[in-house]
XYZ file of C-alpha atoms in Angstrom:
714
model
C 48.387 -41.017 -50.638
C 46.128 -38.099 -49.805
C 47.062 -35.421 -47.288
C 45.644 -35.445 -43.814
C 42.350 -33.522 -43.509
C 42.787 -29.818 -42.816
C 46.396 -29.596 -43.854
C 48.092 -28.479 -47.091
C 49.702 -31.241 -49.152
C 53.487 -31.033 -48.753
C 55.210 -29.108 -51.447
C 52.047 -27.471 -52.901
C 51.457 -23.792 -51.986
C 52.897 -24.184 -48.541
C 54.358 -20.715 -48.247
C 51.262 -18.798 -49.321
C 49.192 -20.885 -47.000
C 51.404 -20.070 -44.046
C 51.307 -16.348 -44.928
C 47.484 -16.214 -44.799
C 47.413 -18.229 -41.601
C 49.822 -15.931 -39.759
C 47.869 -12.818 -40.852
C 44.613 -14.407 -39.676
C 46.279 -15.259 -36.394
C 47.366 -11.661 -35.892
C 43.847 -10.355 -36.585
C 42.418 -12.878 -34.146
C 44.873 -11.752 -31.473
C 44.004 -8.084 -32.142
C 40.241 -8.730 -31.846
C 40.801 -10.716 -28.655
C 42.891 -7.878 -27.205
C 40.213 -5.287 -28.034
C 37.503 -7.502 -26.533
C 39.540 -7.970 -23.384
C 40.146 -4.219 -23.251
C 36.459 -3.446 -23.522
C 35.703 -5.941 -20.772
C 38.265 -4.262 -18.556
C 37.156 -0.754 -19.604
C 34.651 -0.377 -16.806
C 37.130 -1.490 -14.160
C 39.749 0.915 -15.538
C 37.193 3.734 -15.465
C 36.351 2.896 -11.853
C 40.035 3.183 -10.974
C 40.247 6.622 -12.577
C 36.906 8.204 -11.676
C 34.795 8.393 -8.515
C 31.154 8.869 -9.561
C 28.903 11.136 -7.515
C 25.628 9.237 -7.426
C 23.429 11.492 -5.302
C 23.285 14.834 -7.033
C 20.543 17.086 -8.395
C 21.246 19.356 -11.362
C 20.009 22.786 -12.251
C 18.318 22.289 -15.646
C 17.091 24.642 -18.351
C 13.505 25.883 -18.443
C 12.072 28.162 -21.112
C 9.075 30.439 -21.562
C 7.799 32.675 -24.353
C 10.704 35.089 -24.088
C 13.559 33.612 -22.047
C 15.644 30.634 -21.079
C 16.585 30.101 -17.436
C 18.617 27.554 -15.522
C 21.997 25.972 -16.250
C 23.841 23.709 -18.650
C 27.277 22.267 -19.364
C 29.076 22.009 -22.691
C 28.150 19.020 -24.845
C 31.112 16.976 -23.539
C 30.741 18.104 -19.921
C 32.702 20.773 -18.065
C 35.848 20.029 -16.069
C 37.745 22.088 -13.533
C 40.159 21.889 -10.615
C 38.212 21.702 -7.358
C 38.389 24.603 -4.934
C 36.402 24.618 -1.697
C 34.732 27.943 -0.890
C 33.473 28.180 2.694
C 33.737 31.958 3.107
C 33.638 34.860 0.680
C 37.401 35.458 0.985
C 37.982 32.023 -0.602
C 36.572 33.359 -3.876
C 39.701 35.464 -4.425
C 41.706 32.340 -5.299
C 39.113 31.283 -7.875
C 38.504 34.699 -9.412
C 42.085 36.014 -9.518
C 44.943 34.276 -7.698
C 44.673 30.583 -8.574
C 47.136 29.449 -11.294
C 45.084 26.467 -12.545
C 41.812 27.766 -14.018
C 39.115 26.915 -14.811
C 37.917 25.976 -11.337
C 35.072 23.772 -10.221
C 33.796 25.260 -6.948
C 32.510 23.287 -3.988
C 30.352 25.989 -2.408
C 29.070 26.067 1.145
C 25.275 26.339 1.125
C 25.311 29.504 3.210
C 27.144 31.284 0.368
C 24.716 30.102 -2.309
C 23.142 33.503 -2.966
C 22.620 36.013 -5.748
C 25.707 38.106 -4.965
C 28.102 35.167 -5.197
C 26.441 33.585 -8.234
C 26.555 36.799 -10.245
C 30.268 37.136 -9.424
C 30.887 33.625 -10.746
C 28.664 34.211 -13.760
C 30.839 37.065 -14.915
C 34.145 35.171 -15.196
C 35.628 32.528 -17.471
C 37.726 31.164 -14.589
C 34.770 29.107 -13.293
C 33.622 25.971 -15.129
C 30.947 24.802 -12.692
C 29.541 24.722 -9.204
C 28.720 21.976 -6.706
C 26.614 23.161 -3.764
C 26.652 21.509 -0.354
C 23.288 22.190 1.294
C 23.498 24.223 4.502
C 22.613 22.379 7.699
C 20.781 23.785 9.538
C 18.919 25.896 6.991
C 20.244 29.454 6.586
C 18.927 31.504 9.512
C 18.501 34.590 7.336
C 16.224 32.688 4.986
C 16.708 31.650 1.382
C 14.300 31.954 -1.531
C 15.549 31.624 -5.126
C 12.094 32.572 -6.426
C 10.823 35.958 -7.540
C 9.821 38.763 -5.191
C 6.516 38.934 -7.088
C 5.600 35.318 -7.961
C 3.701 34.698 -11.221
C 3.810 38.407 -12.009
C 1.791 39.257 -15.113
C -0.335 36.106 -15.084
C -2.643 36.942 -12.182
C -5.659 39.231 -12.253
C -3.931 42.568 -11.648
C -2.781 44.483 -14.729
C -2.933 47.916 -16.320
C -6.598 47.216 -17.066
C -7.596 45.694 -13.708
C -6.367 47.207 -10.450
C -3.236 48.833 -11.900
C -2.266 50.104 -8.456
C -1.864 46.446 -7.396
C -0.063 45.201 -10.523
C 3.556 43.987 -10.273
C 3.277 43.867 -6.462
C 3.221 47.686 -6.255
C 1.313 47.569 -2.966
C 2.738 44.446 -1.370
C 5.996 42.626 -2.112
C 4.878 39.108 -1.252
C 8.269 37.399 -1.245
C 10.792 40.032 -0.070
C 13.541 37.407 0.359
C 13.196 36.299 -3.261
C 16.581 36.584 -4.989
C 15.325 35.512 -8.410
C 18.316 33.227 -9.070
C 15.968 30.428 -10.176
C 15.029 32.710 -13.074
C 18.603 33.567 -14.151
C 20.444 31.872 -17.019
C 23.858 30.339 -16.205
C 26.213 29.032 -18.893
C 27.946 26.606 -16.552
C 26.572 23.572 -14.676
C 25.395 23.838 -11.059
C 24.727 20.662 -9.071
C 23.405 20.049 -5.574
C 25.273 17.456 -3.500
C 22.600 15.499 -1.623
C 24.888 13.074 0.216
C 27.089 14.434 3.016
C 29.451 11.475 2.596
C 30.089 12.335 -1.057
C 30.666 15.955 -0.068
C 33.260 14.786 2.437
C 35.003 12.643 -0.208
C 35.343 15.729 -2.435
C 36.684 17.821 0.439
C 39.207 15.145 1.345
C 40.403 14.932 -2.248
C 40.780 18.723 -2.214
C 42.721 18.661 1.068
C 45.026 15.907 -0.195
C 45.890 17.492 -3.538
C 44.675 21.076 -4.026
C 45.426 23.048 -0.856
C 48.170 25.658 -1.416
C 51.289 24.829 0.657
C 53.327 27.601 2.289
C 51.816 30.234 0.066
C 52.780 28.443 -3.152
C 50.452 26.873 -5.704
C 49.608 23.175 -5.249
C 51.527 20.703 -7.393
C 50.112 18.188 -9.832
C 48.285 15.838 -9.808
C 45.267 17.937 -8.774
C 41.772 16.843 -7.801
C 39.242 17.784 -10.490
C 35.501 17.459 -11.048
C 33.519 16.906 -14.236
C 29.827 17.796 -14.545
C 27.579 16.708 -17.430
C 24.273 18.516 -17.965
C 24.095 19.602 -21.592
C 20.639 20.879 -22.550
C 19.125 20.458 -26.019
C 16.751 23.457 -26.031
C 17.838 27.084 -26.390
C 16.488 30.641 -26.513
C 12.771 30.305 -25.709
C 9.700 28.094 -25.839
C 8.821 29.588 -29.219
C 12.144 28.429 -30.669
C 12.294 24.985 -29.106
C 8.649 24.102 -29.813
C 9.012 25.222 -33.433
C 12.099 23.018 -33.836
C 10.354 20.065 -32.185
C 7.296 20.589 -34.388
C 9.390 20.632 -37.560
C 11.181 17.465 -36.458
C 7.869 15.719 -35.770
C 6.505 16.757 -39.163
C 9.421 15.868 -41.447
C 11.520 13.288 -39.589
C 10.858 9.579 -39.157
C 12.803 9.654 -35.875
C 12.144 13.162 -34.571
C 14.492 14.613 -31.976
C 12.316 16.580 -29.572
C 14.306 19.272 -27.757
C 11.794 20.430 -25.111
C 8.495 19.423 -23.520
C 5.698 21.498 -21.964
C 5.383 21.360 -18.191
C 2.185 19.405 -17.676
C 0.325 17.096 -15.355
C -3.235 16.636 -14.062
C -5.468 18.484 -11.635
C -7.296 16.378 -9.052
C -10.931 17.120 -8.238
C -14.028 15.625 -6.677
C -17.401 16.811 -5.409
C -19.299 16.346 -2.179
C -22.339 15.121 -4.098
C -21.531 12.969 -7.149
C -21.907 14.482 -10.605
C -21.787 12.980 -14.075
C -18.245 13.624 -15.277
C -19.210 13.155 -18.923
C -22.265 15.417 -18.750
C -22.976 18.992 -17.742
C -24.117 20.264 -14.364
C -27.486 22.021 -14.458
C -26.944 25.796 -14.901
C -29.090 26.417 -11.829
C -26.971 24.168 -9.607
C -24.587 26.199 -7.407
C -21.194 24.883 -6.350
C -18.789 26.066 -3.671
C -15.266 25.677 -5.047
C -12.411 24.891 -2.655
C -8.926 25.008 -4.146
C -5.246 24.643 -3.381
C -2.011 23.951 -5.254
C -0.072 20.695 -5.021
C 3.212 21.597 -6.721
C 6.381 23.352 -5.641
C 9.778 24.252 -7.083
C 13.369 25.049 -6.156
C 16.616 25.950 -7.925
C 17.449 22.274 -8.502
C 15.540 19.809 -10.661
C 13.017 17.655 -8.805
C 14.072 19.024 -5.421
C 10.794 20.551 -4.289
C 9.751 19.609 -0.729
C 7.271 22.516 -0.518
C 6.300 21.928 3.124
C 4.819 25.384 3.687
C 4.489 26.382 0.032
C 2.191 23.494 -0.964
C 1.919 20.498 1.380
C 0.517 22.307 4.414
C -2.373 23.677 2.350
C -3.324 20.577 0.363
C -3.089 18.343 3.444
C -5.441 20.745 5.253
C -7.714 20.685 2.212
C -7.817 16.865 2.192
C -8.580 16.765 5.915
C -11.428 19.273 5.452
C -12.865 17.158 2.608
C -12.891 14.080 4.856
C -14.548 15.973 7.722
C -17.281 17.417 5.501
C -18.020 14.054 3.844
C -18.694 12.589 7.281
C -21.500 15.093 7.957
C -24.761 13.031 8.005
C -26.690 15.460 5.789
C -23.842 16.167 3.347
C -25.629 14.460 0.404
C -28.706 16.661 0.995
C -27.105 20.103 1.146
C -28.662 22.654 -1.246
C -25.289 23.501 -2.796
C -22.573 21.120 -3.890
C -18.915 21.500 -2.881
C -16.045 20.890 -5.299
C -12.600 20.007 -3.916
C -9.897 21.020 -6.410
C -6.134 20.455 -6.336
C -4.232 22.365 -9.012
C -0.934 21.250 -10.565
C 1.690 23.542 -12.085
C 0.595 26.696 -10.242
C 4.220 27.628 -9.547
C 4.713 28.180 -13.278
C 2.189 30.920 -14.045
C -0.925 29.028 -12.917
C -0.860 26.104 -15.370
C -3.567 24.028 -13.650
C -6.055 26.763 -12.761
C -5.771 28.535 -16.111
C -6.471 25.225 -17.862
C -9.549 24.525 -15.765
C -10.902 28.025 -16.413
C -10.260 27.530 -20.134
C -12.034 24.151 -20.130
C -15.027 25.624 -18.280
C -15.261 28.458 -20.809
C -15.025 26.002 -23.724
C -17.633 23.594 -22.243
C -14.984 20.889 -21.863
C -15.625 20.438 -18.138
C -18.763 19.263 -16.314
C -19.033 22.626 -14.520
C -19.237 26.101 -16.003
C -18.001 29.289 -14.409
C -21.639 30.292 -13.861
C -22.064 27.307 -11.529
C -19.489 28.664 -9.069
C -21.303 30.312 -6.158
C -18.149 31.242 -4.242
C -14.476 30.359 -4.054
C -12.374 29.395 -1.011
C -8.625 28.867 -1.460
C -6.167 27.485 1.041
C -2.725 28.998 0.556
C 0.238 28.835 2.979
C -1.324 28.060 6.372
C 1.263 26.281 8.558
C 3.229 29.252 9.955
C 0.490 31.126 11.777
C 1.534 33.973 14.058
C -0.247 32.795 17.164
C -3.752 31.672 16.226
C -4.421 34.145 13.411
C -5.409 33.084 9.908
C -5.836 35.920 7.419
C -8.700 36.234 4.939
C -7.713 37.959 1.676
C -10.268 39.271 -0.816
C -10.110 41.207 -4.077
C -10.772 44.943 -3.555
C -11.472 45.580 -7.249
C -14.339 43.129 -7.703
C -15.763 44.213 -4.332
C -16.454 47.635 -5.763
C -19.501 45.908 -7.233
C -22.150 46.040 -4.480
C -23.566 42.614 -5.293
C -20.157 40.952 -5.180
C -19.233 42.856 -2.014
C -22.392 41.643 -0.259
C -21.600 38.024 -1.146
C -17.985 38.426 -0.020
C -19.131 39.854 3.306
C -21.420 36.867 3.786
C -18.522 34.564 2.963
C -16.262 36.276 5.516
C -18.989 36.196 8.166
C -19.556 32.455 7.636
C -15.840 31.762 7.988
C -15.599 33.878 11.136
C -18.574 32.113 12.743
C -17.035 28.750 11.929
C -13.910 29.601 13.931
C -15.866 30.346 17.109
C -14.650 28.177 19.964
C -11.616 26.918 18.034
C -7.921 27.671 18.394
C -8.007 29.539 15.074
C -8.787 33.259 14.831
C -9.831 34.530 11.409
C -9.153 38.153 10.535
C -9.696 40.127 7.358
C -6.469 41.346 5.769
C -8.037 44.665 4.809
C -10.213 46.031 2.030
C -7.324 47.837 0.341
C -5.069 44.773 0.416
C -4.819 42.880 -2.930
C -4.946 39.125 -3.273
C -1.678 37.245 -2.735
C -0.453 35.003 -5.593
C -3.277 32.458 -5.841
C -5.256 30.272 -8.229
C -8.338 32.370 -7.463
C -6.816 35.178 -9.516
C -7.160 33.119 -12.713
C -10.887 32.662 -12.065
C -11.301 36.372 -11.383
C -9.773 37.115 -14.777
C -12.729 35.309 -16.329
C -15.588 36.301 -14.009
C -16.257 38.291 -10.840
C -16.659 35.439 -8.361
C -17.000 36.081 -4.615
C -13.976 34.476 -3.015
C -11.450 34.421 -0.216
C -7.859 33.215 0.103
C -6.785 31.942 3.526
C -3.138 32.409 4.521
C -0.890 32.617 7.570
C 0.432 36.031 6.439
C -1.245 39.404 6.216
C 1.271 41.001 3.872
C 4.656 39.419 3.053
C 5.051 35.630 3.292
C 5.928 34.168 6.677
C 7.777 31.485 4.719
C 11.488 32.401 4.614
C 12.226 29.464 2.296
C 9.593 29.944 -0.393
C 10.318 27.792 -3.479
C 13.571 26.494 -2.052
C 15.157 23.213 -1.007
C 14.905 24.345 2.618
C 11.082 24.387 2.691
C 11.227 21.110 4.599
C 9.294 19.513 7.485
C 11.556 21.398 9.898
C 10.375 24.676 8.382
C 6.822 24.023 9.593
C 7.909 22.730 12.991
C 7.478 18.993 12.471
C 9.364 17.241 15.263
C 9.385 13.622 16.400
C 10.797 11.994 19.553
C 14.018 10.082 19.016
C 13.983 6.313 18.718
C 10.633 5.900 16.959
C 10.274 3.191 14.335
C 8.950 4.217 10.877
C 5.501 2.887 11.788
C 5.485 4.763 15.092
C 6.619 7.942 13.335
C 3.774 7.577 10.833
C 1.215 7.445 13.639
C 2.774 10.045 15.959
C 0.548 13.143 16.078
C 2.794 16.219 15.899
C 1.875 19.708 17.048
C 1.917 20.775 13.399
C -0.677 18.116 12.576
C -2.898 19.290 15.428
C -2.661 22.909 14.267
C -3.501 22.070 10.655
C -6.382 19.841 11.786
C -7.829 22.869 13.579
C -7.645 24.894 10.366
C -9.247 22.018 8.435
C -12.081 21.869 10.983
C -12.817 25.576 10.559
C -12.775 25.254 6.761
C -15.044 22.174 6.769
C -17.581 23.881 9.048
C -17.521 27.017 6.891
C -18.094 24.966 3.745
C -21.033 23.251 5.417
C -22.609 26.647 6.127
C -21.850 28.010 2.657
C -23.444 24.918 1.115
C -26.670 25.715 2.954
C -26.313 23.452 5.978
C -28.385 24.514 8.983
C -27.614 21.882 11.607
C -24.997 22.167 14.336
C -21.425 21.877 13.065
C -19.916 20.690 16.333
C -19.688 17.125 15.004
C -17.709 18.235 11.934
C -14.155 17.661 13.069
C -10.932 17.028 11.138
C -8.871 14.094 12.364
C -5.329 15.014 13.555
C -4.283 11.377 13.067
C -5.169 11.567 9.371
C -3.315 14.872 9.068
C -0.167 13.513 10.699
C -0.188 10.495 8.371
C -0.463 12.758 5.344
C 2.319 15.061 6.530
C 4.595 12.078 7.069
C 3.765 10.587 3.672
C 4.022 13.794 1.638
C 7.054 15.251 3.424
C 9.161 12.478 4.934
C 8.551 9.051 3.394
C 6.083 8.186 0.655
C 6.806 4.475 0.911
C 4.884 3.890 4.137
C 2.290 1.335 5.179
C -0.709 3.685 4.809
C 0.138 4.833 1.292
C 0.898 1.212 0.365
C -2.611 0.204 1.428
C -4.517 2.833 -0.575
C -2.913 2.550 -4.035
C -3.356 0.139 -6.918
C -0.955 -2.839 -6.990
C 0.456 -1.784 -10.366
C 1.336 1.686 -9.028
C 3.344 0.670 -5.975
C 6.487 1.706 -7.847
C 5.551 5.393 -7.389
C 6.261 5.194 -3.674
C 9.763 6.609 -3.505
C 11.556 7.442 -0.290
C 11.947 11.238 -0.384
C 8.815 13.085 -1.558
C 9.212 15.854 -4.160
C 6.450 17.960 -5.664
C 7.818 19.320 -8.951
C 5.261 19.318 -11.786
C 7.704 17.867 -14.403
C 6.865 16.785 -17.970
C 5.893 13.121 -17.489
C 2.481 12.727 -15.977
C 0.869 12.001 -13.676
C 3.692 12.541 -11.206
C 3.791 10.716 -7.872
C 2.169 13.599 -5.980
C -0.811 13.713 -8.326
C -1.453 9.985 -8.045
C -1.160 10.037 -4.270
C -3.390 13.090 -3.778
C -6.039 11.342 -5.870
C -5.765 8.080 -3.938
C -5.704 9.809 -0.542
C -8.779 11.827 -1.563
C -10.489 8.604 -2.663
C -9.570 6.905 0.594
C -10.838 9.783 2.756
C -14.043 10.530 0.858
C -14.841 7.283 -0.960
C -16.555 4.049 0.028
C -15.380 0.439 0.113
C -17.866 -1.549 -1.988
C -18.492 -5.278 -2.170
C -17.247 -6.025 -5.675
C -14.938 -8.732 -6.938
C -11.647 -7.807 -8.551
C -13.077 -8.442 -12.021
C -16.164 -6.300 -11.330
C -14.054 -3.523 -9.840
C -11.631 -3.409 -12.767
C -14.490 -3.528 -15.315
C -17.381 -1.727 -13.605
C -19.225 -1.242 -16.891
C -19.853 -5.003 -16.942
C -21.575 -4.991 -13.554
C -25.228 -3.903 -13.217
C -24.612 -2.639 -9.673
C -22.131 0.121 -10.504
C -22.611 3.790 -11.388
C -19.758 4.308 -13.779
C -20.833 7.799 -14.874
C -20.823 9.069 -11.277
C -17.859 7.273 -9.709
C -14.423 5.845 -10.337
C -13.661 2.325 -9.101
C -10.195 1.242 -7.917
C -8.914 -2.136 -6.854
C -6.384 -1.159 -4.169
C -3.817 -3.186 -2.252
C -5.591 -2.825 1.080
C -4.162 -3.109 4.606
C -1.976 -5.915 5.860
C -3.891 -8.810 7.387
C -3.249 -9.432 11.112
C -0.042 -11.359 11.793
C 0.620 -11.763 8.093
C 2.551 -10.184 5.241
C -0.426 -10.688 2.912
C -2.793 -7.823 2.139
C -6.574 -7.689 2.029
C -7.304 -6.000 -1.330
C -10.579 -4.149 -1.735
C -12.609 -2.103 -4.183
C -12.941 1.627 -3.481
C -15.627 3.776 -5.093
C -14.943 7.503 -5.245
C -15.622 10.654 -7.203
C -11.937 11.663 -7.232
C -10.986 12.361 -10.832
C -8.191 13.864 -12.931
C -8.398 16.684 -15.457
C -5.629 17.883 -17.736
C -3.193 20.490 -16.389
C -1.557 21.516 -19.664
C -1.453 25.216 -20.478
C -3.976 26.227 -23.170
C -1.073 27.907 -24.988
C 0.067 24.466 -26.184
C -3.430 23.381 -27.189
C -3.745 26.581 -29.226
C -0.104 26.406 -30.448
C 0.358 29.959 -29.150
C 3.887 29.384 -27.855
C 4.539 33.104 -27.468
C 1.363 33.724 -25.439
C 1.308 36.386 -22.718
C -2.146 35.214 -21.601
C -1.269 31.627 -20.636
C 1.762 29.881 -19.174
C 4.340 28.840 -21.777
C 6.889 27.036 -19.590
C 8.792 24.128 -21.094
C 11.649 21.969 -19.877
C 14.644 21.211 -22.053
C 15.516 17.629 -22.828
C 18.985 16.265 -22.097
C 20.944 13.108 -22.760
C 23.202 12.702 -19.768
C 23.214 14.037 -16.211
C 26.147 12.913 -14.071
C 29.077 14.075 -11.980
C 32.448 12.574 -11.090
C 35.841 13.459 -9.602
C 39.323 12.324 -10.575
C 42.998 13.324 -10.465
C 44.255 15.391 -13.362
C 47.900 15.582 -14.427
C 49.763 18.694 -15.540
C 49.447 19.816 -19.143
C 53.153 19.087 -19.708
C 52.776 15.499 -18.464
C 49.676 15.021 -20.600
C 51.579 16.217 -23.719
C 54.567 14.014 -22.857
C 52.258 11.026 -22.386
C 50.576 11.743 -25.709
C 53.892 12.010 -27.554
C 55.154 8.819 -25.933
C 51.955 7.032 -26.923
C 52.232 8.269 -30.517
C 55.875 7.153 -30.633
C 54.992 3.684 -29.400
C 52.163 3.498 -31.925
C 54.466 4.455 -34.824
C 57.118 1.972 -33.640
C 54.461 -0.736 -33.353
C 53.216 -0.055 -36.881
C 56.741 -0.173 -38.304
C 57.509 -3.401 -36.447
C 54.262 -4.958 -37.633
C 54.984 -3.917 -41.226
C 58.515 -5.385 -41.058
C 57.314 -8.656 -39.550
C 54.545 -8.963 -42.122
C 56.930 -8.229 -44.995
C 59.413 -10.861 -43.810
C 56.817 -13.403 -42.703
C 57.979 -16.030 -45.243
C 61.454 -15.943 -43.788
C 60.597 -15.512 -40.113
C 57.839 -18.087 -39.969
C 58.919 -20.651 -42.630
C 58.821 -24.318 -41.616
C 61.764 -26.657 -42.247
C 61.264 -28.982 -45.218
C 60.231 -32.572 -44.561
C 63.375 -34.712 -45.122
C 61.243 -37.546 -46.529
C 60.049 -35.334 -49.343
C 63.553 -34.741 -50.804
C 64.131 -36.449 -54.196
C 67.509 -37.746 -55.401
């Protein structure tokens, strides 16, 4: 009779069959064990490590000659945590502590150049976690340079040498320059007070010295990951990236240029694909929309950027509402530059494009230039007017500048703003206007709240927040009520915007009364709330495209970055479109494809299908089509277009790429216990291998089945 299916016939190859089956069984059990281990791996990791989810790293940036910023080793840096709340606590880290290297939890008030340079000079420190100071340091804090953008403005050995390198005026006297230092260990900002408290509690439980003796293991440790791929300079990293792109199928890019888009529009529409008539004069109004701090993507820029571009937007709205605005003899161009923090990326690119006939306007079209700089911290009612003393040595330019100053002064009559000239011998502060002056002597003025040094004690820092410009709200307001609440700061900036709008009307050739030209404080307060406190608000939701609603994060930041356009750029464009554009009666299909509709002017305007406001008593929105002249132009330094990565003429800033940014804490055992554990593990492994070998060798004996009595022959 035949054997049962799936079984070996009795007496034929039984032993070999059982040997193969037992080996297969052992492999199956091993695979199952590994699979189970991998499934449990995450839970085991969670039991060992506490991740820090709200942190911001210091990353590496590079220019033509240097690298700045921070990085960890490729596998992350680990150290025993030590809390430093006063300078005396550093002694334990730098000399006395028996368990180096240390990972320091540093109080924000001690985050300064003196302390950082001490830590930079020792191998006993593996990293730094900074707890932001609350309230902001009373003495001020600016990690930027004392002379911002030095060498890339108009003043040099060939043009106003007495003003070069801030010889006359140190604009940012509090600038420590630590943002422009290179650190070989990771530095992270702790954004969540609860996570900071968890770290402190772990330190108190395990790391505090007892009775003058060193703490005993296990100790609380921290691990920071922020390894950067780029090194040395932009020249080096761009050359490596270029070679990778040329010869590799899967190139590994190590750095990217800082880039984004400028936002611009005109009072009277122009053909963006054509050229403005050489005889047509344009008043150019400009401001920057980016900021920076020591930590990546932490750039609130309340005074450094937001106060000026919000005022600019409010002035654009007020001027557009003037009844005769379309008929003014001169046009007005509203320009918002990106990347100005990093050696004037946006303005230098626009100047380059104008010179190369890659922009609708040429430099010759610019009649005069008005720039809004830091304007929120006025001393009383005074706003200072800065001009360039070198170009004013030309009588023709000086006459035009005087006319410009007179028009601005007349526009402030009867307002709460007093305009004063900073002085003929005073150079221009760091400003986009300087890049235009490098190309052509243009009459211009820069408006600021400071005559000499910045009023802003937190320039280019994480503390340049709404509180820095005096934004205060009553307690108990809902988010919607906070959005609509008109703060004193909003009223003050609306007054500045009114003066600017009236001055622009006069400069453009307007002759009627300007009393009706008035900036709206309600619009200003909405913008301040959206750009400084919460981007994801009902007004911003109503003015953007449905497919871009994902850009509305909670906490606004204004770093230029390498992926573009960034949230700030999009929102400035859509706010500008909302304030200066027109709602037109087009269907969604016509709005999205205006070239297919005979009633559109595609060469003069952009058309956007936006979400629209909420309908009354409903969660549904009323979408609409907005027509506007608000456009984008590239804000990428010409150095990268020209492949001149070592340029001293144009910005060369790049940002290193990285693979992993994270932080976590855990308990670490003593070195002796770790070695003992390793040896014990190796011993168990060797014993397991020997046991497995013995069992496998004796499998026929250990796992043999008794013979079937019925199969015995007599």
